[in-house]
């Protein structure tokens, strides 16, 4: 009994040392910002994912203005147990800046609607709109919420580098708590909860003495948190930035710097 107790006492500190320390915790405001962003932004791995979804036929009066509480009719396989559907429209297609491979399609948020009745033409009541609803706009059930606690515990994976290819809200200079689209996803090894370093390319300056152009070293400019991954794309949240970030800035995982 004493021997077992001694082994347990010796093992406890070792076991604690083997447990990886938690990553940076997100405050409630940041967590809410992520959830709100995901309600209004969606990526689909292929255009077919959009083309195969249920779609709006018309508003109840034959118009498609989609005012709040207006009834709209839709065709397609809607689930009566799903109370709320997001209304989306095909947006920009994302391609890899190097290979030109199609990585996915952005869907623009049009609004939300509440399911009313099913049938050959299902009926929904518009709850929120960002712009006029049009025939052909697609309906998708609300995305599953992120397990936010998992963002605190993700461990570094293989070294990955890529490029910021878009800012969904359309700003040109990216700052803290802005969300960005990355050209890497699950197939590349990115996981929700990973931290990435943003690298800005060194500027080209002219040597005042020789007149020659000199490229300054690349420099770290900020940190991203990957909070949603798709097959070939991901969303990242800027946690900190020492200077404004921009589309085409490079990112990389921390693994390379730990070797």
Short mmCIF file of C-alpha atoms in Angstrom, two decimals:
data_model
loop_
_atom_site.label_atom_id
_atom_site.label_comp_id
_atom_site.label_asym_id
_atom_site.label_seq_id
_atom_site.Cartn_x
_atom_site.Cartn_y
_atom_site.Cartn_z
CA UNK A 1 0.00 0.00 0.00
CA UNK A 2 2.79 2.42 0.92
CA UNK A 3 4.67 1.52 -2.25
CA UNK A 4 1.58 2.17 -4.39
CA UNK A 5 1.03 5.50 -2.65
CA UNK A 6 4.66 6.48 -3.25
CA UNK A 7 4.39 5.62 -6.95
CA UNK A 8 1.20 7.68 -7.19
CA UNK A 9 2.82 10.67 -5.51
CA UNK A 10 5.82 10.46 -7.83
CA UNK A 11 3.65 10.03 -10.93
CA UNK A 12 1.27 12.93 -10.25
CA UNK A 13 3.78 15.76 -10.96
CA UNK A 14 5.02 13.91 -14.06
CA UNK A 15 1.48 13.44 -15.36
CA UNK A 16 0.77 17.12 -14.82
CA UNK A 17 3.90 18.03 -16.75
CA UNK A 18 2.71 15.91 -19.69
CA UNK A 19 -0.56 17.84 -19.99
CA UNK A 20 -0.04 20.63 -22.55
CA UNK A 21 -0.70 24.12 -21.24
CA UNK A 22 -3.91 25.74 -22.45
CA UNK A 23 -3.74 28.22 -25.28
CA UNK A 24 -4.89 31.82 -25.02
CA UNK A 25 -8.48 32.07 -23.83
CA UNK A 26 -10.95 34.16 -25.75
CA UNK A 27 -13.05 36.68 -23.89
CA UNK A 28 -16.83 36.59 -24.20
CA UNK A 29 -16.95 39.54 -26.60
CA UNK A 30 -14.58 37.82 -29.01
CA UNK A 31 -16.50 34.56 -28.81
CA UNK A 32 -19.74 36.37 -29.61
CA UNK A 33 -18.07 38.16 -32.54
CA UNK A 34 -17.03 34.80 -34.00
CA UNK A 35 -20.54 33.37 -33.68
CA UNK A 36 -22.12 36.44 -35.27
CA UNK A 37 -19.62 36.34 -38.12
CA UNK A 38 -20.48 32.71 -38.87
CA UNK A 39 -24.19 33.50 -39.02
CA UNK A 40 -23.55 35.92 -41.88
CA UNK A 41 -20.67 34.28 -43.75
CA UNK A 42 -20.50 30.89 -45.38
CA UNK A 43 -18.09 29.06 -47.68
CA UNK A 44 -19.00 26.11 -49.87
CA UNK A 45 -16.41 23.67 -51.15
CA UNK A 46 -17.90 23.57 -54.67
CA UNK A 47 -20.51 25.47 -56.73
CA UNK A 48 -22.60 22.28 -56.75
CA UNK A 49 -23.19 22.64 -53.01
CA UNK A 50 -25.05 25.86 -53.77
CA UNK A 51 -26.74 24.63 -56.94
CA UNK A 52 -28.26 21.61 -55.16
CA UNK A 53 -29.73 23.58 -52.25
CA UNK A 54 -33.42 24.62 -51.91
CA UNK A 55 -34.13 27.98 -53.52
CA UNK A 56 -36.56 30.89 -53.40
CA UNK A 57 -39.28 30.97 -56.08
CA UNK A 58 -41.04 34.23 -55.19
CA UNK A 59 -42.62 36.27 -52.44
CA UNK A 60 -46.21 35.55 -51.47
CA UNK A 61 -47.57 38.40 -53.58
CA UNK A 62 -45.42 37.46 -56.56
CA UNK A 63 -42.85 40.10 -55.68
CA UNK A 64 -39.46 39.28 -54.18
CA UNK A 65 -38.78 42.31 -52.01
CA UNK A 66 -38.60 40.15 -48.91
CA UNK A 67 -39.78 42.70 -46.36
CA UNK A 68 -39.76 41.51 -42.76
CA UNK A 69 -42.57 39.01 -42.02
CA UNK A 70 -43.37 38.69 -45.71
CA UNK A 71 -44.05 35.15 -46.87
CA UNK A 72 -41.75 33.65 -49.48
CA UNK A 73 -42.12 30.36 -51.34
CA UNK A 74 -39.29 27.95 -51.93
CA UNK A 75 -38.70 24.73 -53.81
CA UNK A 76 -36.43 21.93 -52.65
CA UNK A 77 -35.97 19.58 -49.75
CA UNK A 78 -36.59 21.63 -46.59
CA UNK A 79 -36.61 19.98 -43.18
CA UNK A 80 -39.75 20.90 -41.16
CA UNK A 81 -37.82 20.24 -37.94
CA UNK A 82 -35.36 23.01 -38.86
CA UNK A 83 -37.07 26.24 -37.72
CA UNK A 84 -34.70 28.84 -39.20
CA UNK A 85 -33.01 28.93 -42.59
CA UNK A 86 -30.36 31.31 -43.85
CA UNK A 87 -30.86 32.91 -47.26
CA UNK A 88 -27.67 33.10 -49.33
CA UNK A 89 -26.60 34.11 -52.83
CA UNK A 90 -23.57 32.91 -54.72
CA UNK A 91 -20.68 35.32 -54.25
CA UNK A 92 -17.07 35.34 -55.32
CA UNK A 93 -15.20 32.17 -56.19
CA UNK A 94 -11.89 31.72 -54.37
CA UNK A 95 -8.90 30.46 -56.32
CA UNK A 96 -5.41 29.70 -55.10
CA UNK A 97 -3.13 32.66 -55.92
CA UNK A 98 -0.35 30.32 -57.07
CA UNK A 99 -2.03 27.32 -58.70
CA UNK A 100 -5.36 28.93 -59.69
CA UNK A 101 -7.17 25.88 -58.27
CA UNK A 102 -10.79 26.55 -57.31
CA UNK A 103 -10.81 26.42 -53.51
CA UNK A 104 -14.44 27.21 -52.77
CA UNK A 105 -17.28 29.66 -53.24
CA UNK A 106 -18.30 32.45 -50.89
CA UNK A 107 -22.03 32.79 -50.23
CA UNK A 108 -23.34 36.30 -49.57
CA UNK A 109 -25.72 36.65 -46.63
CA UNK A 110 -29.16 37.87 -47.75
CA UNK A 111 -31.14 37.22 -44.59
CA UNK A 112 -32.99 34.59 -42.57
CA UNK A 113 -36.47 33.08 -42.79
CA UNK A 114 -38.63 31.00 -40.47
CA UNK A 115 -40.10 27.74 -41.78
CA UNK A 116 -43.93 27.80 -41.94
CA UNK A 117 -45.31 24.96 -44.07
CA UNK A 118 -43.94 22.18 -46.26
CA UNK A 119 -45.13 21.13 -49.69
CA UNK A 120 -44.16 21.19 -53.35
CA UNK A 121 -43.71 24.88 -52.62
CA UNK A 122 -42.70 25.41 -49.00
CA UNK A 123 -43.59 28.64 -47.24
CA UNK A 124 -41.27 30.66 -45.01
CA UNK A 125 -41.60 33.99 -43.19
CA UNK A 126 -38.75 36.45 -43.67
CA UNK A 127 -37.14 37.48 -40.38
CA UNK A 128 -34.14 39.54 -41.45
CA UNK A 129 -32.79 40.86 -44.74
CA UNK A 130 -29.58 42.61 -45.75
CA UNK A 131 -30.79 43.27 -49.30
CA UNK A 132 -33.65 42.41 -51.64
CA UNK A 133 -34.41 38.70 -51.91
CA UNK A 134 -34.28 37.38 -55.48
CA UNK A 135 -35.57 34.24 -57.20
CA UNK A 136 -32.83 31.65 -57.05
CA UNK A 137 -31.46 32.70 -53.66
CA UNK A 138 -30.54 29.56 -51.74
CA UNK A 139 -31.69 28.28 -48.36
CA UNK A 140 -29.40 26.62 -45.83
CA UNK A 141 -29.94 25.56 -42.26
CA UNK A 142 -28.01 27.47 -39.62
CA UNK A 143 -24.40 26.30 -39.17
CA UNK A 144 -23.54 24.27 -36.12
CA UNK A 145 -21.99 26.48 -33.41
CA UNK A 146 -18.28 26.22 -32.75
CA UNK A 147 -17.18 24.32 -29.65
CA UNK A 148 -15.45 27.43 -28.38
CA UNK A 149 -13.65 25.64 -25.58
CA UNK A 150 -11.71 23.67 -28.20
CA UNK A 151 -10.11 26.88 -29.41
CA UNK A 152 -8.15 27.00 -26.17
CA UNK A 153 -6.58 23.56 -26.52
CA UNK A 154 -5.52 22.95 -30.13
CA UNK A 155 -1.94 21.77 -30.42
CA UNK A 156 0.47 22.81 -33.21
CA UNK A 157 0.31 20.55 -36.25
CA UNK A 158 2.62 20.29 -39.26
CA UNK A 159 4.21 23.39 -40.70
CA UNK A 160 1.75 25.13 -43.02
CA UNK A 161 2.12 28.38 -44.90
CA UNK A 162 -0.33 30.22 -47.09
CA UNK A 163 -1.88 33.54 -48.00
CA UNK A 164 -4.67 35.79 -46.76
CA UNK A 165 -6.90 35.94 -49.84
CA UNK A 166 -9.95 37.93 -48.71
CA UNK A 167 -11.55 40.05 -46.01
CA UNK A 168 -15.27 39.16 -46.00
CA UNK A 169 -16.41 42.59 -44.80
CA UNK A 170 -14.49 44.28 -47.60
CA UNK A 171 -12.00 46.47 -45.73
CA UNK A 172 -8.59 47.08 -47.28
CA UNK A 173 -6.61 47.33 -44.05
CA UNK A 174 -7.08 44.48 -41.59
CA UNK A 175 -6.94 45.04 -37.84
CA UNK A 176 -7.59 43.30 -34.53
CA UNK A 177 -10.80 41.19 -34.42
CA UNK A 178 -11.22 41.33 -38.20
CA UNK A 179 -11.93 37.98 -39.86
CA UNK A 180 -9.97 36.93 -42.94
CA UNK A 181 -10.17 34.11 -45.47
CA UNK A 182 -7.13 31.83 -45.79
CA UNK A 183 -6.18 29.70 -48.79
CA UNK A 184 -5.54 26.59 -46.71
CA UNK A 185 -7.99 24.21 -45.06
CA UNK A 186 -8.51 20.77 -43.55
CA UNK A 187 -6.80 18.93 -46.39
CA UNK A 188 -3.65 20.96 -45.69
CA UNK A 189 -3.70 20.17 -41.98
CA UNK A 190 -5.22 23.36 -40.57
CA UNK A 191 -7.45 22.82 -37.54
CA UNK A 192 -9.82 25.05 -35.63
CA UNK A 193 -7.95 26.54 -32.70
CA UNK A 194 -4.52 26.80 -34.34
CA UNK A 195 -2.54 30.00 -34.04
CA UNK A 196 -0.83 31.40 -37.13
CA UNK A 197 1.80 34.09 -37.54
CA UNK A 198 1.16 36.73 -40.19
CA UNK A 199 4.27 37.64 -42.17
CA UNK A 200 4.56 40.85 -44.17
CA UNK A 201 6.97 40.82 -47.08
CA UNK A 202 9.94 43.11 -46.66
CA UNK A 203 9.67 46.41 -48.48
CA UNK A 204 12.00 47.31 -51.33
CA UNK A 205 14.02 50.43 -50.56
CA UNK A 206 16.79 52.22 -52.35
CA UNK A 207 20.26 52.33 -50.82
CA UNK A 208 20.99 56.03 -50.35
CA UNK A 209 24.71 55.53 -51.01
CA UNK A 210 24.78 53.08 -53.91
CA UNK A 211 21.36 53.69 -55.43
CA UNK A 212 20.70 49.93 -55.52
CA UNK A 213 17.30 48.48 -54.61
CA UNK A 214 17.40 46.42 -51.42
CA UNK A 215 14.67 44.09 -50.12
CA UNK A 216 14.24 44.31 -46.36
CA UNK A 217 13.70 41.09 -44.37
CA UNK A 218 10.19 39.72 -43.95
CA UNK A 219 8.72 40.48 -40.53
CA UNK A 220 6.03 39.10 -38.30
CA UNK A 221 3.09 41.49 -38.16
CA UNK A 222 0.34 39.72 -36.22
CA UNK A 223 -1.34 36.56 -34.99
CA UNK A 224 -4.38 34.77 -36.39
CA UNK A 225 -6.64 32.26 -34.70
CA UNK A 226 -8.19 29.69 -37.05
CA UNK A 227 -11.84 29.45 -36.00
CA UNK A 228 -13.54 27.68 -38.92
CA UNK A 229 -12.03 25.25 -41.42
CA UNK A 230 -13.37 23.99 -44.73
CA UNK A 231 -11.82 21.47 -47.09
CA UNK A 232 -9.55 23.96 -48.88
CA UNK A 233 -10.19 27.27 -47.08
CA UNK A 234 -10.40 28.60 -43.53
CA UNK A 235 -11.49 31.65 -41.58
CA UNK A 236 -9.01 33.28 -39.24
CA UNK A 237 -9.49 35.98 -36.60
CA UNK A 238 -6.82 38.63 -36.03
CA UNK A 239 -5.89 38.47 -32.34
CA UNK A 240 -3.13 41.07 -32.50
CA UNK A 241 -1.33 43.13 -35.11
CA UNK A 242 1.72 45.38 -34.89
CA UNK A 243 0.71 47.11 -38.14
CA UNK A 244 -2.24 47.01 -40.56
CA UNK A 245 -2.48 43.66 -42.33
CA UNK A 246 -3.64 43.20 -45.92
CA UNK A 247 -4.81 40.68 -48.47
CA UNK A 248 -1.81 38.80 -49.92
CA UNK A 249 0.05 38.88 -46.60
CA UNK A 250 1.54 35.49 -45.85
CA UNK A 251 0.78 33.32 -42.82
CA UNK A 252 2.49 30.31 -41.31
CA UNK A 253 2.16 27.99 -38.34
CA UNK A 254 4.54 28.21 -35.41
CA UNK A 255 6.04 24.74 -35.93
CA UNK A 256 8.80 25.98 -38.22
CA UNK A 257 10.06 28.40 -35.58
CA UNK A 258 10.13 25.71 -32.91
CA UNK A 259 12.41 23.35 -34.82
#
